[in-house]
Amino acid sequence: MSPGDGNGRNPHCVVIGAGIIGSCCAWYLQKSGLDVTLIDPVLPGQSCSSGNASCIATSSIIPFSYPGVIRKVPGWLLDPIGPMYIRPRDLPALIPWFWKFWRASNMKKVETVAVAQASLMHSAFADYDEILKATGSSHLKCSKGAIHLYDTEQEYRADQWQDQLRTSLGFESHRLTASELKSLVPCLKLDQGVATMMPDWQHLLDPLRVIEHIAEHCTGNGGRWIQDRVIEASSTESVVCLKTESGRVIEADKLVVATGAWSNEIATQLDYKVPMIAKRGYHSMIADPGIELEYPVMSLSRAFVMTPLNDGLRIAGTAEFAALDAEPDYKRARVLLKQASNYLEGLQYEGVTEWMGPRPMMSDSMPVISVSPGHANVYYAFGHGHYGLTQGPTTGRIISDLVTGNEPSTDLSAFRFDRFV
Ligand SMILES: Cc1cc2nc3c(=O)[nH]c(=O)nc-3n(C[C@H](O)[C@H](O)[C@H](O)COP(=O)(O)OP(=O)(O)OC[C@H]3O[C@@H](n4cnc5c(N)ncnc54)[C@H](O)[C@@H]3O)c2cc1C
């Protein structure tokens, strides 16, 4: 299909969900000449996409399900300031997902996922550069890399297989000497640990502003913005029909479902449920931390990230397995402050705000970027888990190719909606 042919009008495409994924899809679709409507009950970027650690973490290609990971879970759960928590009352509903997660924890699957993720990650910087330049946001990205920390040599060595796999797929890292680390991050305390430089990381200085710019650029060029929730979705061969909470009925030629952790609500109406859960994360944001960080610093031992943003230092992490609509438990955000104080000499807590957001987490750690198995005019873009901010522009470009009938440059078989059947 080429936009604008046949009936004299451009095809109308609705994108549901205005997080980083939906906003990027809408932007690329409009750039390709479609008539675009973006719909969300909250303003662009106000859900999971604004409160994350803000890293464009292209070398993060290793799935969370790998050999031996299940053995680590009891230790994480028993540690009161550990990185993982399961709400007991939500556990029964999570068991089918954990079962699939465990089934994916073999080395063959890990390598398959890493290769597939690398195929998306390799173009992330170029796709970001394109969208940031076009939307006047290039000044909101920093390209210095990031620093990874291990508390002990033993933990570092145990993860070396991951490093080797990343290197074999083209992502570099190098170990820093103590003096190199001191000159890069003077306030860092790391007595017995190991630090590595990750040159294949960049970060956004204000992720919310970036998403707002992308959505505003789309609407400023003729796209429509509707603040409403889709409650019903159906599709025939020629038309998609949506009903919203406020009573709107919207018809379109094409539909993109980019509703993050809520995507099964729409997917079950159009196709069926896929193994995705909300893996909830938290942040504490310190407006005036009293220290200077130039690089995002991630503790692999304690699973959290400290990222310097325009409006302060963000400390983000935690894997809380709970129902999507469960009340946030902000003591998990306060735990992150305590963890950060273990590493940062002189950290102050002036002006702390707290946040929780649901990562859309597939059991195999890979997103769904796919045409619907049941409807040729419906496309899915969700399930990006820990790396949606990284993969947003690339996903938007690929979805635009799929919708407009261009052959995507990436092999999408690993990201099919129906891969779990
Ligand atoms: C603590 C934490 C740290 C993270 N750090 C990073 C990082 O450093 N780098 C990285 O790449 N990723 C990171 N992530 C992951 C990243 O934030 C997510 O993968 C990403 O935000 C998912 O984007 P999304 O657009 O799919 O979802 P969302 O941002 O959640 O957007 C989905 C939107 O869909 C809307 N919606 C839902 N249902 C409907 C409906 N029925 N009708 C209309 N709209 C609807 C919602 O309101 C929402 O606005 C982190 C996540 C967390 C929690």
CSV table of C-alpha atoms and ligand atoms in Angstrom, one decimal:
chain,number,residue,atom,x,y,z
A,1,MET,CA,0.0,0.0,0.0
A,2,SER,CA,1.3,3.5,-0.7
A,3,PRO,CA,-0.4,6.3,1.4
A,4,GLY,CA,-2.9,8.4,-0.5
A,5,ASP,CA,-3.6,6.1,-3.5
A,6,GLY,CA,-6.8,4.6,-4.6
A,7,ASN,CA,-9.6,6.5,-2.9
A,8,GLY,CA,-7.9,10.0,-2.8
A,9,ARG,CA,-7.3,10.2,0.9
A,10,ASN,CA,-4.5,9.0,3.1
A,11,PRO,CA,-5.2,5.9,5.1
A,12,HIS,CA,-6.3,6.7,8.7
A,13,CYS,CA,-4.3,4.9,11.4
A,14,VAL,CA,-5.2,5.0,15.1
A,15,VAL,CA,-2.4,4.4,17.6
A,16,ILE,CA,-3.6,3.5,21.0
A,17,GLY,CA,-1.2,4.4,23.8
A,18,ALA,CA,1.0,7.5,23.9
A,19,GLY,CA,4.1,6.2,25.8
A,20,ILE,CA,7.5,6.2,24.1
A,21,ILE,CA,6.4,3.3,21.9
A,22,GLY,CA,3.0,4.7,20.7
A,23,SER,CA,4.4,8.2,20.3
A,24,CYS,CA,7.2,7.0,18.1
A,25,CYS,CA,4.8,4.8,16.1
A,26,ALA,CA,2.6,7.8,15.5
A,27,TRP,CA,5.5,10.0,14.5
A,28,TYR,CA,6.9,7.5,12.0
A,29,LEU,CA,3.5,6.7,10.6
A,30,GLN,CA,2.7,10.4,10.0
A,31,LYS,CA,6.2,10.8,8.4
A,32,SER,CA,5.2,8.0,6.0
A,33,GLY,CA,2.1,10.0,4.9
A,34,LEU,CA,-0.7,8.4,7.0
A,35,ASP,CA,-3.5,10.3,8.7
A,36,VAL,CA,-2.7,9.6,12.3
A,37,THR,CA,-4.8,9.7,15.5
A,38,LEU,CA,-3.0,9.1,18.9
A,39,ILE,CA,-5.3,8.3,21.8
A,40,ASP,CA,-4.5,7.8,25.5
A,41,PRO,CA,-6.4,8.7,28.8
A,42,VAL,CA,-3.2,10.4,30.1
A,43,LEU,CA,-1.0,12.9,28.4
A,44,PRO,CA,1.9,11.6,26.2
A,45,GLY,CA,4.7,9.9,28.3
A,46,GLN,CA,2.8,10.1,31.6
A,47,SER,CA,2.9,6.4,32.2
A,48,CYS,CA,5.9,4.0,32.4
A,49,SER,CA,7.9,5.9,29.8
A,50,SER,CA,8.7,9.1,31.7
A,51,GLY,CA,9.9,7.7,35.1
A,52,ASN,CA,12.4,5.1,33.9
A,53,ALA,CA,16.2,5.2,34.3
A,54,SER,CA,16.4,7.1,31.0
A,55,CYS,CA,19.2,5.0,29.5
A,56,ILE,CA,19.4,4.1,25.8
A,57,ALA,CA,21.0,0.8,26.8
A,58,THR,CA,21.8,-0.8,23.4
A,59,SER,CA,24.0,-3.5,24.8
A,60,SER,CA,21.3,-4.9,27.0
A,61,ILE,CA,20.5,-7.9,24.9
A,62,ILE,CA,20.6,-10.7,27.5
A,63,PRO,CA,17.2,-12.0,28.5
A,64,PHE,CA,16.2,-12.0,32.2
A,65,SER,CA,15.5,-15.7,32.0
A,66,TYR,CA,18.9,-17.5,31.9
A,67,PRO,CA,20.3,-20.7,33.3
A,68,GLY,CA,20.6,-20.4,37.1
A,69,VAL,CA,18.4,-17.3,37.5
A,70,ILE,CA,15.7,-19.1,39.4
A,71,ARG,CA,18.2,-20.2,42.1
A,72,LYS,CA,18.9,-16.5,42.8
A,73,VAL,CA,15.2,-15.7,43.4
A,74,PRO,CA,14.9,-16.9,47.0
A,75,GLY,CA,17.9,-14.8,48.1
A,76,TRP,CA,16.5,-11.7,46.4
A,77,LEU,CA,13.0,-12.3,48.0
A,78,LEU,CA,14.4,-12.8,51.5
A,79,ASP,CA,16.6,-9.6,51.4
A,80,PRO,CA,14.4,-6.8,52.8
A,81,ILE,CA,16.3,-4.2,50.6
A,82,GLY,CA,16.7,-6.7,47.7
A,83,PRO,CA,15.8,-5.8,44.1
A,84,MET,CA,12.8,-8.2,43.8
A,85,TYR,CA,9.4,-8.5,45.5
A,86,ILE,CA,6.3,-10.6,44.8
A,87,ARG,CA,3.0,-9.6,46.4
A,88,PRO,CA,1.8,-12.9,47.9
A,89,ARG,CA,-1.9,-12.3,47.0
A,90,ASP,CA,-0.9,-11.8,43.3
A,91,LEU,CA,1.3,-14.9,43.1
A,92,PRO,CA,-1.4,-17.4,41.8
A,93,ALA,CA,-2.2,-15.2,38.8
A,94,LEU,CA,1.6,-14.9,38.0
A,95,ILE,CA,2.4,-18.6,38.1
A,96,PRO,CA,1.7,-19.3,34.4
A,97,TRP,CA,4.0,-16.4,33.4
A,98,PHE,CA,6.8,-17.6,35.8
A,99,TRP,CA,6.4,-21.1,34.3
A,100,LYS,CA,7.0,-19.8,30.8
A,101,PHE,CA,9.8,-17.6,32.1
A,102,TRP,CA,11.5,-20.6,33.7
A,103,ARG,CA,11.0,-22.7,30.5
A,104,ALA,CA,13.0,-20.0,28.6
A,105,SER,CA,16.0,-20.2,30.9
A,106,ASN,CA,18.2,-22.4,28.7
A,107,MET,CA,21.4,-21.3,26.9
A,108,LYS,CA,20.0,-22.0,23.4
A,109,LYS,CA,17.1,-19.6,24.0
A,110,VAL,CA,19.3,-17.0,25.7
A,111,GLU,CA,21.4,-16.9,22.5
A,112,THR,CA,18.4,-16.7,20.2
A,113,VAL,CA,17.0,-13.8,22.3
A,114,ALA,CA,20.3,-12.0,22.4
A,115,VAL,CA,20.7,-12.2,18.6
A,116,ALA,CA,17.1,-11.0,18.0
A,117,GLN,CA,17.5,-8.1,20.5
A,118,ALA,CA,20.8,-7.1,19.0
A,119,SER,CA,19.1,-6.8,15.6
A,120,LEU,CA,16.8,-4.1,17.2
A,121,MET,CA,19.5,-2.5,19.3
A,122,HIS,CA,22.0,-1.9,16.5
A,123,SER,CA,19.9,0.8,15.0
A,124,ALA,CA,18.7,2.4,18.2
A,125,PHE,CA,21.2,5.3,18.2
A,126,ALA,CA,20.6,6.2,14.5
A,127,ASP,CA,16.8,6.0,15.0
A,128,TYR,CA,17.1,8.2,18.1
A,129,ASP,CA,19.3,10.7,16.2
A,130,GLU,CA,16.7,11.0,13.4
A,131,ILE,CA,13.6,11.5,15.6
A,132,LEU,CA,15.4,13.8,18.1
A,133,LYS,CA,16.8,16.0,15.3
A,134,ALA,CA,13.4,16.3,13.6
A,135,THR,CA,11.6,17.2,16.8
A,136,GLY,CA,14.2,19.7,18.0
A,137,SER,CA,15.3,17.5,20.9
A,138,SER,CA,18.9,16.5,20.1
A,139,HIS,CA,20.1,18.6,23.1
A,140,LEU,CA,18.2,16.2,25.4
A,141,LYS,CA,20.5,13.3,24.7
A,142,CYS,CA,23.9,12.6,26.2
A,143,SER,CA,26.3,10.2,24.5
A,144,LYS,CA,29.1,9.6,27.0
A,145,GLY,CA,28.3,5.9,27.8
A,146,ALA,CA,27.6,4.5,31.2
A,147,ILE,CA,29.4,2.8,34.1
A,148,HIS,CA,28.5,-0.7,35.4
A,149,LEU,CA,29.5,-1.8,38.9
A,150,TYR,CA,29.9,-5.1,40.6
A,151,ASP,CA,30.4,-5.2,44.4
A,152,THR,CA,32.8,-8.2,44.2
A,153,GLU,CA,35.2,-9.7,41.7
A,154,GLN,CA,33.3,-13.0,42.1
A,155,GLU,CA,30.0,-11.4,40.9
A,156,TYR,CA,31.9,-9.8,37.9
A,157,ARG,CA,33.4,-13.2,36.9
A,158,ALA,CA,30.0,-14.9,37.2
A,159,ASP,CA,28.6,-12.5,34.6
A,160,GLN,CA,31.5,-12.9,32.1
A,161,TRP,CA,29.5,-15.2,29.8
A,162,GLN,CA,27.1,-12.3,29.3
A,163,ASP,CA,29.9,-10.0,28.4
A,164,GLN,CA,31.3,-12.5,25.9
A,165,LEU,CA,27.9,-12.9,24.3
A,166,ARG,CA,27.5,-9.2,24.0
A,167,THR,CA,31.0,-8.8,22.5
A,168,SER,CA,30.4,-11.5,20.0
A,169,LEU,CA,27.3,-9.5,18.8
A,170,GLY,CA,29.2,-6.3,18.5
A,171,PHE,CA,28.8,-4.5,21.8
A,172,GLU,CA,31.9,-3.4,23.6
A,173,SER,CA,32.8,-2.8,27.3
A,174,HIS,CA,36.0,-2.5,29.1
A,175,ARG,CA,37.1,-2.8,32.7
A,176,LEU,CA,38.2,0.4,34.4
A,177,THR,CA,41.2,0.7,36.7
A,178,ALA,CA,40.6,2.2,40.2
A,179,SER,CA,42.2,5.5,39.1
A,180,GLU,CA,40.2,5.7,35.9
A,181,LEU,CA,37.0,5.2,37.9
A,182,LYS,CA,38.1,7.8,40.4
A,183,SER,CA,38.6,10.4,37.6
A,184,LEU,CA,35.3,9.6,35.9
A,185,VAL,CA,33.2,9.5,39.1
A,186,PRO,CA,35.1,11.1,42.0
A,187,CYS,CA,32.3,10.6,44.5
A,188,LEU,CA,32.0,6.9,44.0
A,189,LYS,CA,32.8,4.4,46.8
A,190,LEU,CA,33.6,0.9,45.5
A,191,ASP,CA,36.0,-0.9,47.8
A,192,GLN,CA,36.4,-4.4,46.5
A,193,GLY,CA,34.3,-4.1,43.4
A,194,VAL,CA,34.8,-4.0,39.7
A,195,ALA,CA,33.7,-1.2,37.3
A,196,THR,CA,33.3,-1.4,33.6
A,197,MET,CA,32.7,1.3,31.0
A,198,MET,CA,29.8,0.7,28.6
A,199,PRO,CA,30.3,2.9,25.5
A,200,ASP,CA,27.2,1.5,23.8
A,201,TRP,CA,24.9,3.4,26.2
A,202,GLN,CA,23.5,6.9,25.9
A,203,HIS,CA,20.9,8.6,28.1
A,204,LEU,CA,18.1,11.1,27.7
A,205,LEU,CA,18.3,14.1,30.0
A,206,ASP,CA,14.5,14.5,30.2
A,207,PRO,CA,12.6,11.5,28.9
A,208,LEU,CA,9.2,13.1,29.5
A,209,ARG,CA,10.1,16.2,27.5
A,210,VAL,CA,11.4,14.0,24.6
A,211,ILE,CA,8.2,12.1,24.4
A,212,GLU,CA,6.2,15.4,24.6
A,213,HIS,CA,8.2,16.8,21.7
A,214,ILE,CA,7.6,13.7,19.6
A,215,ALA,CA,3.9,13.7,20.2
A,216,GLU,CA,3.6,17.5,19.8
A,217,HIS,CA,5.6,17.3,16.5
A,218,CYS,CA,3.1,14.6,15.3
A,219,THR,CA,0.0,16.7,16.2
A,220,GLY,CA,1.6,19.9,15.0
A,221,ASN,CA,1.9,18.4,11.6
A,222,GLY,CA,-1.7,17.3,11.3
A,223,GLY,CA,-2.0,14.3,13.6
A,224,ARG,CA,-5.0,14.2,16.0
A,225,TRP,CA,-4.6,13.8,19.7
A,226,ILE,CA,-7.6,12.4,21.7
A,227,GLN,CA,-7.4,12.1,25.5
A,228,ASP,CA,-9.6,9.1,26.2
A,229,ARG,CA,-9.5,5.4,27.0
A,230,VAL,CA,-10.4,2.8,24.4
A,231,ILE,CA,-12.7,0.2,26.0
A,232,GLU,CA,-13.8,-1.8,22.9
A,233,ALA,CA,-11.9,-2.7,19.8
A,234,SER,CA,-13.1,-4.7,16.8
A,235,SER,CA,-11.9,-5.1,13.2
A,236,THR,CA,-13.3,-6.3,9.9
A,237,GLU,CA,-11.2,-6.7,6.7
A,238,SER,CA,-11.8,-3.1,5.7
A,239,VAL,CA,-12.3,-1.1,9.0
A,240,VAL,CA,-11.2,-1.0,12.6
A,241,CYS,CA,-13.8,0.2,15.1
A,242,LEU,CA,-13.0,1.6,18.6
A,243,LYS,CA,-15.3,2.7,21.4
A,244,THR,CA,-14.0,4.9,24.2
A,245,GLU,CA,-14.9,5.5,27.8
A,246,SER,CA,-16.4,8.9,27.0
A,247,GLY,CA,-18.7,7.4,24.3
A,248,ARG,CA,-16.7,8.2,21.2
A,249,VAL,CA,-16.8,5.8,18.2
A,250,ILE,CA,-13.7,6.0,16.1
A,251,GLU,CA,-13.3,4.2,12.7
A,252,ALA,CA,-10.0,3.8,11.0
A,253,ASP,CA,-8.3,1.8,8.2
A,254,LYS,CA,-5.4,0.6,10.5
A,255,LEU,CA,-4.8,0.2,14.2
A,256,VAL,CA,-1.6,0.1,16.2
A,257,VAL,CA,-1.9,-1.3,19.8
A,258,ALA,CA,0.9,0.3,21.9
A,259,THR,CA,-0.7,0.2,25.3
A,260,GLY,CA,2.3,-1.1,27.3
A,261,ALA,CA,1.5,-3.2,30.3
A,262,TRP,CA,-2.3,-2.9,29.5
A,263,SER,CA,-2.0,-4.4,26.0
A,264,ASN,CA,-3.7,-7.7,26.8
A,265,GLU,CA,-6.9,-5.7,27.5
A,266,ILE,CA,-7.1,-4.9,23.8
A,267,ALA,CA,-5.3,-8.0,22.5
A,268,THR,CA,-7.8,-10.3,24.1
A,269,GLN,CA,-10.7,-8.5,22.2
A,270,LEU,CA,-9.0,-8.7,18.8
A,271,ASP,CA,-6.9,-11.9,19.2
A,272,TYR,CA,-6.0,-13.5,22.5
A,273,LYS,CA,-3.9,-13.0,25.6
A,274,VAL,CA,-0.1,-13.3,25.5
A,275,PRO,CA,2.3,-14.0,28.4
A,276,MET,CA,2.9,-10.5,29.6
A,277,ILE,CA,2.8,-9.1,33.2
A,278,ALA,CA,3.4,-5.8,34.8
A,279,LYS,CA,6.9,-5.9,36.3
A,280,ARG,CA,6.6,-2.8,38.4
A,281,GLY,CA,9.6,-0.5,39.0
A,282,TYR,CA,10.2,2.6,41.2
A,283,HIS,CA,12.3,5.6,41.3
A,284,SER,CA,13.4,8.3,43.8
A,285,MET,CA,14.3,11.6,42.2
A,286,ILE,CA,16.6,13.9,44.1
A,287,ALA,CA,16.3,17.5,42.9
A,288,ASP,CA,19.5,18.6,44.7
A,289,PRO,CA,21.7,15.5,45.4
A,290,GLY,CA,24.7,17.6,46.4
A,291,ILE,CA,27.0,15.6,44.1
A,292,GLU,CA,27.9,15.6,40.4
A,293,LEU,CA,27.5,12.5,38.2
A,294,GLU,CA,28.4,12.7,34.5
A,295,TYR,CA,27.4,9.2,33.6
A,296,PRO,CA,24.6,6.9,34.4
A,297,VAL,CA,26.0,4.4,37.0
A,298,MET,CA,24.3,0.9,37.2
A,299,SER,CA,24.9,-1.5,40.1
A,300,LEU,CA,24.6,-5.0,38.6
A,301,SER,CA,24.9,-6.4,42.1
A,302,ARG,CA,22.0,-4.5,43.5
A,303,ALA,CA,20.1,-4.0,40.2
A,304,PHE,CA,19.4,-0.3,40.1
A,305,VAL,CA,20.6,2.7,38.1
A,306,MET,CA,21.6,6.3,39.1
A,307,THR,CA,21.1,8.6,36.2
A,308,PRO,CA,21.9,12.3,36.1
A,309,LEU,CA,19.0,14.2,34.5
A,310,ASN,CA,18.3,17.9,33.8
A,311,ASP,CA,16.2,18.2,37.0
A,312,GLY,CA,18.2,16.1,39.4
A,313,LEU,CA,19.5,12.6,40.1
A,314,ARG,CA,17.2,9.7,39.4
A,315,ILE,CA,17.6,6.4,41.2
A,316,ALA,CA,15.6,3.8,39.5
A,317,GLY,CA,15.1,0.0,39.7
A,318,THR,CA,13.1,-2.7,41.5
A,319,ALA,CA,11.2,-5.7,40.1
A,320,GLU,CA,7.9,-5.8,41.9
A,321,PHE,CA,5.6,-8.5,40.7
A,322,ALA,CA,2.1,-7.4,41.5
A,323,ALA,CA,-1.3,-6.8,39.8
A,324,LEU,CA,-1.3,-3.9,37.3
A,325,ASP,CA,-3.8,-1.9,39.4
A,326,ALA,CA,-2.3,-2.7,42.9
A,327,GLU,CA,-1.5,0.4,45.0
A,328,PRO,CA,2.2,1.5,44.8
A,329,ASP,CA,4.4,0.7,47.8
A,330,TYR,CA,6.7,3.7,47.9
A,331,LYS,CA,8.9,2.2,50.5
A,332,ARG,CA,10.5,0.4,47.6
A,333,ALA,CA,11.5,3.8,46.2
A,334,ARG,CA,13.0,4.7,49.5
A,335,VAL,CA,15.0,1.5,49.5
A,336,LEU,CA,16.7,2.7,46.3
A,337,LEU,CA,17.9,5.9,48.1
A,338,LYS,CA,19.5,3.7,50.8
A,339,GLN,CA,21.2,1.6,48.1
A,340,ALA,CA,22.5,4.7,46.3
A,341,SER,CA,24.0,6.0,49.5
A,342,ASN,CA,26.2,2.8,49.7
A,343,TYR,CA,28.0,4.0,46.5
A,344,LEU,CA,27.8,7.8,46.5
A,345,GLU,CA,29.9,9.8,49.0
A,346,GLY,CA,28.2,13.0,50.1
A,347,LEU,CA,24.7,12.1,48.6
A,348,GLN,CA,22.1,14.5,50.0
A,349,TYR,CA,18.3,14.0,49.9
A,350,GLU,CA,17.0,17.5,49.2
A,351,GLY,CA,13.7,17.5,47.3
A,352,VAL,CA,12.9,13.8,46.8
A,353,THR,CA,10.0,12.7,44.7
A,354,GLU,CA,8.8,9.1,44.2
A,355,TRP,CA,7.3,7.3,41.3
A,356,MET,CA,6.1,3.8,40.2
A,357,GLY,CA,5.6,2.5,36.7
A,358,PRO,CA,4.7,-0.9,35.1
A,359,ARG,CA,7.2,-2.5,32.7
A,360,PRO,CA,5.3,-4.5,30.1
A,361,MET,CA,7.3,-7.7,30.5
A,362,MET,CA,7.0,-10.7,28.2
A,363,SER,CA,8.0,-14.1,29.6
A,364,ASP,CA,10.8,-14.4,26.9
A,365,SER,CA,12.1,-10.8,27.5
A,366,MET,CA,11.4,-9.8,23.8
A,367,PRO,CA,8.8,-7.3,22.6
A,368,VAL,CA,5.9,-8.0,20.3
A,369,ILE,CA,6.4,-6.0,17.0
A,370,SER,CA,3.9,-7.7,14.7
A,371,VAL,CA,0.9,-7.8,12.5
A,372,SER,CA,-2.1,-9.4,14.3
A,373,PRO,CA,-2.6,-13.1,13.5
A,374,GLY,CA,-6.3,-12.5,13.0
A,375,HIS,CA,-6.5,-9.1,11.4
A,376,ALA,CA,-4.4,-7.8,8.6
A,377,ASN,CA,-5.1,-4.2,9.5
A,378,VAL,CA,-4.1,-4.5,13.2
A,379,TYR,CA,-0.5,-4.2,14.4
A,380,TYR,CA,1.0,-4.7,17.9
A,381,ALA,CA,3.9,-2.8,19.5
A,382,PHE,CA,4.2,-3.6,23.1
A,383,GLY,CA,6.0,-5.8,25.7
A,384,HIS,CA,9.4,-4.0,25.6
A,385,GLY,CA,10.0,-4.8,29.3
A,386,HIS,CA,13.2,-3.1,30.7
A,387,TYR,CA,14.2,-1.5,27.3
A,388,GLY,CA,11.2,0.3,25.9
A,389,LEU,CA,12.9,3.7,26.1
A,390,THR,CA,15.8,2.2,24.1
A,391,GLN,CA,13.7,0.5,21.5
A,392,GLY,CA,11.0,3.2,21.0
A,393,PRO,CA,12.2,4.9,17.8
A,394,THR,CA,13.3,1.7,16.2
A,395,THR,CA,9.9,0.1,17.0
A,396,GLY,CA,8.1,3.1,15.5
A,397,ARG,CA,10.1,2.9,12.3
A,398,ILE,CA,9.5,-0.8,11.9
A,399,ILE,CA,5.8,-0.5,12.6
A,400,SER,CA,5.5,2.3,10.1
A,401,ASP,CA,7.2,-0.1,7.5
A,402,LEU,CA,4.7,-2.9,8.4
A,403,VAL,CA,1.7,-0.6,8.2
A,404,THR,CA,2.7,1.0,4.9
A,405,GLY,CA,3.6,-2.4,3.3
A,406,ASN,CA,7.4,-1.8,3.1
A,407,GLU,CA,9.6,-4.7,3.9
A,408,PRO,CA,11.2,-4.0,7.3
A,409,SER,CA,15.0,-4.2,7.3
A,410,THR,CA,14.9,-6.3,10.5
A,411,ASP,CA,13.8,-10.0,10.6
A,412,LEU,CA,10.7,-9.8,12.8
A,413,SER,CA,10.0,-13.5,13.2
A,414,ALA,CA,11.3,-13.5,16.9
A,415,PHE,CA,8.9,-10.7,17.7
A,416,ARG,CA,5.7,-12.3,16.3
A,417,PHE,CA,2.5,-12.0,18.4
A,418,ASP,CA,1.7,-15.7,17.8
A,419,ARG,CA,5.2,-17.0,18.9
A,420,PHE,CA,3.8,-18.5,22.1
A,421,VAL,CA,1.1,-20.6,20.4
B,1,LIG,C1,12.2,1.7,37.1
B,1,LIG,C2,12.2,1.5,35.6
B,1,LIG,C3,13.4,1.8,34.9
B,1,LIG,C4,13.5,1.7,33.5
B,1,LIG,N1,14.6,2.0,32.9
B,1,LIG,C5,14.7,2.0,31.5
B,1,LIG,C6,15.9,2.4,30.9
B,1,LIG,O1,16.8,2.9,31.4
B,1,LIG,N2,15.9,2.2,29.5
B,1,LIG,C7,14.9,1.6,28.8
B,1,LIG,O2,15.1,1.5,27.6
B,1,LIG,N3,13.8,1.3,29.4
B,1,LIG,C8,13.6,1.4,30.8
B,1,LIG,N4,12.5,1.0,31.4
B,1,LIG,C9,11.4,0.4,30.6
B,1,LIG,C10,10.6,1.4,29.8
B,1,LIG,O3,10.2,2.5,30.7
B,1,LIG,C11,9.4,0.7,29.3
B,1,LIG,O4,9.7,-0.4,28.5
B,1,LIG,C12,8.6,1.7,28.4
B,1,LIG,O5,8.2,2.8,29.1
B,1,LIG,C13,7.3,1.0,27.8
B,1,LIG,O6,6.7,2.0,27.0
B,1,LIG,P1,5.3,1.8,26.4
B,1,LIG,O7,5.0,3.0,25.5
B,1,LIG,O8,5.1,0.4,25.9
B,1,LIG,O9,4.4,1.9,27.7
B,1,LIG,P2,3.8,3.1,28.6
B,1,LIG,O10,4.7,4.2,28.7
B,1,LIG,O11,3.2,2.5,29.8
B,1,LIG,O12,2.6,3.6,27.6
B,1,LIG,C14,1.4,2.9,27.4
B,1,LIG,C15,0.3,3.9,27.3
B,1,LIG,O13,-0.9,3.2,26.9
B,1,LIG,C16,-2.0,3.8,27.5
B,1,LIG,N5,-3.1,3.0,27.5
B,1,LIG,C17,-3.3,1.8,28.2
B,1,LIG,N6,-4.5,1.3,28.0
B,1,LIG,C18,-5.1,2.1,27.1
B,1,LIG,C19,-6.4,2.1,26.5
B,1,LIG,N7,-7.3,1.2,26.7
B,1,LIG,N8,-6.7,3.2,25.7
B,1,LIG,C20,-5.8,4.2,25.5
B,1,LIG,N9,-4.6,4.2,26.0
B,1,LIG,C21,-4.3,3.2,26.8
B,1,LIG,C22,-1.5,4.1,29.0
B,1,LIG,O14,-2.2,5.2,29.6
B,1,LIG,C23,0.0,4.5,28.7
B,1,LIG,O15,0.1,5.9,28.6
B,1,LIG,C24,12.4,1.2,32.8
B,1,LIG,C25,11.2,0.9,33.5
B,1,LIG,C26,11.1,1.1,34.8
B,1,LIG,C27,9.8,0.9,35.5
